[in-house]
Amino acid sequence: MVQKSHDHMTVTRSKEIPRMTAKAITSLLLDSSHLFKSYLKEWTASVTNRSLYFNIPVSYFADLMRQYRQIYSRYIEKFIISQGRSINPETTCHWFTLVNEGFDRLLSQFINQMDSYKKQKSRQRHLINDISAAVLPLVGQIGVLPLSGQVDSNYLEFVLKAVPDQCINLEVSHLFIDMSGVLSIDGLIAEELSKLTRILSLLGISVTISGMKPEIALFTIRSGIDFSRFSTAGNLKQATKQLWSQNNGDIKLMHTYFRSPHRGPFFIEWLF
């Protein structure tokens, strides 16, 4: 919270934004629409970059623009008063109209730019989730869901929605959730993962959790997250061997080649 306040002060005290704002508004008063478009583009890029870099909300810049508008309007008022009656009412109204139009266009362009960025980021996040949350058919009615990297709440929310449907479409009856690539989780993530296993169980899909690192296993126990009702294994190879054993399968060398539309070709060799 202190850091955010400091970042806001950094933006407020910066001379760049008020300087660029004044240049843009003044160009309108000088009836230079071409120059204003150039300054508008420069101003929007600078403010958008600062907003994203310092994680400052749009509302903060909207309030900042309100303050700049008031300051700029006061300067115009003082100038008009200092000129006595030499400036006619029509010119005065025209100036204030241009000032308000300029500030409105600055703020509108900034908001549109931020909305465009958020939509693009949302599409990218959805694409990443779609790629990384794919259930891969292994053999028969067995599938595997490889989790990797820094698993966050947004990713798990997508997984909760996508994975059950994928399992049904692929007619998976047993799913391996492989966590060997997961770096760390927190209490919320562990609870969401537990929720996923319960949902799959209600759908008649048995689950084996494999590859959980010792530190993550210890964390889930300390957090009170209970995975004891589900089958677990040290790694994916042990998990498949365990399932094969439970189903009285013959111990043999099995080569399984499968392809995911998102992850490309995979060649997996299991020694049972």
Coordinates of C-alpha atoms in Angstrom, one line a residue:
M1 CA 0.0 0.0 0.0
V2 CA 2.9 2.3 0.8
Q3 CA 4.5 1.4 -2.4
K4 CA 1.4 2.2 -4.4
S5 CA 1.1 5.6 -2.7
H6 CA 4.7 6.3 -3.5
D7 CA 4.2 5.4 -7.2
H8 CA 1.2 7.8 -7.4
M9 CA 3.3 10.6 -5.9
T10 CA 6.0 9.8 -8.4
V11 CA 3.6 10.3 -11.3
T12 CA 2.0 13.4 -9.7
R13 CA 5.4 15.1 -9.2
S14 CA 6.7 14.2 -12.6
K15 CA 6.9 17.3 -14.9
E16 CA 6.5 15.2 -18.0
I17 CA 2.7 14.6 -17.9
P18 CA 1.7 18.2 -17.1
R19 CA 4.2 19.5 -19.8
M20 CA 2.8 17.1 -22.4
T21 CA -0.8 17.9 -21.4
A22 CA -0.2 21.7 -21.7
K23 CA 1.4 21.2 -25.1
A24 CA -1.6 19.2 -26.4
I25 CA -4.2 21.6 -25.1
T26 CA -2.3 24.7 -26.3
S27 CA -2.1 23.2 -29.8
L28 CA -5.9 23.1 -29.9
L29 CA -6.1 26.7 -28.8
L30 CA -3.7 27.6 -31.6
D31 CA -6.1 25.8 -34.0
S32 CA -3.5 23.2 -34.9
S33 CA -5.4 19.9 -35.1
H34 CA -2.5 18.2 -36.9
L35 CA -0.2 19.1 -34.0
F36 CA -2.8 18.1 -31.4
K37 CA -3.1 14.6 -33.0
S38 CA 0.7 14.2 -32.7
Y39 CA 0.7 15.3 -29.1
L40 CA -2.3 13.2 -28.3
K41 CA -0.5 10.1 -29.5
E42 CA 2.6 10.9 -27.5
W43 CA 0.6 11.8 -24.4
T44 CA -1.5 8.6 -24.5
A45 CA 1.6 6.3 -25.0
S46 CA 3.4 8.0 -22.0
V47 CA 0.4 7.9 -19.6
T48 CA -0.5 4.3 -20.6
N49 CA 3.0 3.1 -20.0
R50 CA 3.2 4.8 -16.6
S51 CA -0.2 3.3 -15.6
L52 CA 0.9 -0.2 -16.6
Y53 CA 4.4 0.1 -15.1
F54 CA 3.3 1.5 -11.8
N55 CA 0.0 -0.4 -11.7
I56 CA -2.0 2.8 -11.3
P57 CA -5.7 2.6 -12.0
V58 CA -7.5 4.6 -14.7
S59 CA -9.5 6.5 -12.0
Y60 CA -6.3 8.0 -10.6
F61 CA -5.4 9.5 -14.0
A62 CA -9.0 10.6 -14.5
D63 CA -8.9 12.6 -11.3
L64 CA -5.5 14.0 -12.3
M65 CA -6.9 15.2 -15.6
R66 CA -9.8 16.9 -13.7
Q67 CA -7.2 18.8 -11.6
Y68 CA -5.2 19.8 -14.7
R69 CA -8.4 21.0 -16.4
Q70 CA -9.2 23.2 -13.5
I71 CA -5.7 24.7 -13.4
Y72 CA -5.7 25.3 -17.1
S73 CA -9.1 26.9 -17.0
R74 CA -8.0 29.3 -14.2
Y75 CA -5.0 30.5 -16.2
I76 CA -7.4 31.3 -19.1
E77 CA -9.7 33.1 -16.8
K78 CA -6.9 35.2 -15.4
F79 CA -5.7 36.0 -18.9
I80 CA -9.1 37.1 -20.0
I81 CA -9.6 39.3 -17.0
S82 CA -6.1 40.8 -17.5
Q83 CA -7.2 41.8 -21.1
G84 CA -10.2 43.7 -20.0
R85 CA -12.9 43.9 -22.7
S86 CA -10.5 43.3 -25.6
I87 CA -11.6 39.7 -25.8
N88 CA -15.2 39.2 -26.9
P89 CA -17.5 36.6 -25.3
E90 CA -17.6 34.4 -28.4
T91 CA -13.8 34.0 -28.3
T92 CA -14.0 33.2 -24.6
C93 CA -16.6 30.5 -25.1
H94 CA -14.6 29.1 -28.0
W95 CA -11.5 28.8 -25.9
F96 CA -13.2 27.0 -23.0
T97 CA -14.9 24.7 -25.5
L98 CA -11.6 23.8 -27.0
V99 CA -10.0 23.2 -23.5
N100 CA -12.9 20.9 -22.5
E101 CA -12.8 19.1 -25.8
G102 CA -9.0 18.6 -25.5
F103 CA -9.1 17.1 -22.0
D104 CA -12.1 14.9 -23.0
R105 CA -10.2 13.5 -26.0
L106 CA -7.0 12.9 -23.9
L107 CA -8.9 11.0 -21.3
S108 CA -11.0 9.1 -23.8
Q109 CA -8.0 8.0 -25.8
F110 CA -6.3 6.8 -22.6
I111 CA -9.3 4.8 -21.5
N112 CA -9.6 3.2 -24.9
Q113 CA -5.9 2.3 -24.9
M114 CA -6.2 0.7 -21.5
D115 CA -9.3 -1.2 -22.5
S116 CA -7.6 -2.5 -25.6
Y117 CA -4.6 -3.6 -23.5
K118 CA -6.8 -5.4 -21.0
K119 CA -8.7 -7.2 -23.8
Q120 CA -5.4 -8.2 -25.4
K121 CA -4.0 -9.4 -22.1
S122 CA -7.3 -11.4 -21.4
R123 CA -7.0 -13.1 -24.9
Q124 CA -3.4 -13.9 -24.2
R125 CA -4.2 -15.3 -20.8
H126 CA -7.1 -17.4 -22.2
L127 CA -4.8 -18.7 -25.0
I128 CA -2.1 -19.6 -22.4
N129 CA -4.6 -21.3 -20.2
D130 CA -6.1 -23.1 -23.2
I131 CA -2.6 -24.4 -24.2
S132 CA -1.5 -25.4 -20.7
A133 CA -4.7 -26.9 -19.4
A134 CA -5.1 -29.5 -22.1
V135 CA -6.1 -33.0 -21.0
L136 CA -3.9 -35.4 -23.0
P137 CA -5.3 -38.9 -23.9
L138 CA -2.7 -41.4 -22.8
V139 CA -4.2 -44.9 -23.6
G140 CA -7.7 -46.3 -23.5
Q141 CA -9.8 -44.2 -21.1
I142 CA -6.8 -42.8 -19.3
G143 CA -5.8 -39.1 -19.6
V144 CA -3.1 -36.9 -18.1
L145 CA -3.3 -33.2 -17.1
P146 CA 0.3 -31.8 -16.8
L147 CA 0.5 -28.8 -14.5
S148 CA 3.6 -26.7 -14.7
G149 CA 5.2 -23.4 -13.7
Q150 CA 3.6 -20.9 -11.2
V151 CA 0.0 -22.0 -10.9
D152 CA -2.2 -19.1 -9.9
S153 CA -5.9 -18.6 -9.2
N154 CA -6.7 -17.4 -12.7
Y155 CA -5.2 -20.5 -14.2
L156 CA -7.0 -22.8 -11.7
E157 CA -10.3 -21.0 -12.4
F158 CA -9.9 -21.9 -16.1
V159 CA -8.8 -25.4 -15.2
L160 CA -12.0 -25.9 -13.1
K161 CA -14.2 -24.9 -16.0
A162 CA -12.3 -26.6 -18.9
V163 CA -10.9 -29.9 -17.5
P164 CA -14.2 -31.7 -16.6
D165 CA -15.6 -31.0 -20.0
Q166 CA -12.4 -32.2 -21.7
C167 CA -12.5 -35.4 -19.7
I168 CA -16.1 -36.0 -20.7
N169 CA -15.4 -35.3 -24.4
L170 CA -12.4 -37.6 -24.4
E171 CA -14.3 -40.3 -22.4
V172 CA -11.6 -40.3 -19.7
S173 CA -12.4 -42.5 -16.8
H174 CA -9.1 -42.0 -14.9
L175 CA -7.1 -38.8 -14.9
F176 CA -3.5 -38.4 -13.8
I177 CA -2.9 -34.8 -12.5
D178 CA 0.8 -34.5 -12.8
M179 CA 2.3 -31.8 -10.6
S180 CA 6.0 -32.5 -11.2
G181 CA 6.4 -29.1 -13.0
V182 CA 4.6 -27.0 -10.4
L183 CA 7.0 -24.7 -8.6
S184 CA 4.8 -23.6 -5.7
I185 CA 1.2 -23.2 -4.6
D186 CA -0.6 -21.3 -1.8
G187 CA -3.6 -22.3 0.3
L188 CA -6.2 -21.0 -2.2
I189 CA -4.5 -22.9 -5.0
A190 CA -4.4 -26.1 -3.0
E191 CA -8.1 -25.8 -2.2
E192 CA -9.0 -25.2 -5.8
L193 CA -7.0 -28.2 -6.8
S194 CA -8.9 -30.3 -4.2
K195 CA -12.1 -28.9 -5.6
L196 CA -11.2 -30.1 -9.0
T197 CA -10.6 -33.6 -7.8
R198 CA -14.0 -33.6 -6.0
I199 CA -15.8 -32.4 -9.2
L200 CA -14.1 -35.2 -11.2
S201 CA -15.0 -37.7 -8.6
L202 CA -18.7 -36.7 -8.8
L203 CA -18.5 -37.2 -12.6
G204 CA -17.3 -40.8 -12.0
I205 CA -13.7 -39.9 -13.0
S206 CA -11.0 -41.3 -10.7
V207 CA -8.0 -39.2 -10.1
T208 CA -4.3 -39.9 -9.3
I209 CA -2.1 -37.0 -8.3
S210 CA 1.5 -37.6 -9.2
G211 CA 4.8 -35.7 -9.0
M212 CA 3.9 -33.5 -6.0
K213 CA 7.1 -32.1 -4.6
P214 CA 7.9 -32.8 -0.8
E215 CA 7.6 -29.1 0.1
I216 CA 4.2 -28.8 -1.6
A217 CA 3.0 -32.0 0.0
L218 CA 4.1 -30.6 3.4
F219 CA 2.4 -27.3 2.7
T220 CA -1.0 -29.0 1.8
I221 CA -0.9 -30.9 5.1
R222 CA -0.1 -27.8 7.1
S223 CA -2.9 -26.0 5.3
G224 CA -5.4 -28.7 6.2
I225 CA -6.0 -29.7 2.6
D226 CA -6.9 -33.3 2.5
F227 CA -5.8 -35.3 -0.6
S228 CA -5.8 -38.6 1.3
R229 CA -9.0 -39.8 -0.4
F230 CA -7.3 -39.7 -3.7
S231 CA -4.6 -41.9 -5.1
T232 CA -1.1 -40.4 -5.2
A233 CA 2.2 -41.4 -6.7
G234 CA 5.7 -40.0 -6.7
N235 CA 5.8 -39.5 -10.4
L236 CA 3.7 -40.2 -13.5
K237 CA 5.5 -43.5 -14.3
Q238 CA 4.7 -44.8 -10.8
A239 CA 1.1 -43.6 -11.2
T240 CA 0.6 -45.5 -14.4
K241 CA 2.3 -48.6 -13.1
Q242 CA 0.1 -48.4 -9.9
L243 CA -3.1 -48.2 -12.0
W244 CA -2.0 -51.0 -14.3
S245 CA -1.4 -53.2 -11.2
Q246 CA -4.8 -52.4 -9.8
N247 CA -6.4 -53.5 -13.0
N248 CA -4.4 -56.7 -13.2
G249 CA -2.6 -55.6 -16.3
D250 CA 0.4 -57.5 -17.6
I251 CA 3.8 -56.0 -16.9
K252 CA 5.3 -55.1 -20.2
L253 CA 7.0 -52.4 -22.2
M254 CA 4.3 -50.1 -23.6
H255 CA 5.1 -47.4 -26.1
T256 CA 2.3 -44.8 -26.5
Y257 CA 2.4 -42.1 -29.1
F258 CA -0.2 -39.4 -28.9
R259 CA -0.7 -36.0 -30.2
S260 CA -2.4 -32.9 -28.6
P261 CA -3.8 -30.2 -30.8
H262 CA -2.0 -27.6 -28.6
R263 CA 1.1 -29.3 -27.4
G264 CA 2.3 -31.1 -30.5
P265 CA 3.6 -34.7 -30.7
F266 CA 4.6 -36.6 -27.6
F267 CA 6.4 -39.9 -27.4
I268 CA 6.1 -41.5 -23.9
E269 CA 7.7 -44.8 -22.9
W270 CA 6.6 -46.5 -19.7
L271 CA 8.2 -49.5 -18.3
F272 CA 5.7 -51.6 -16.3

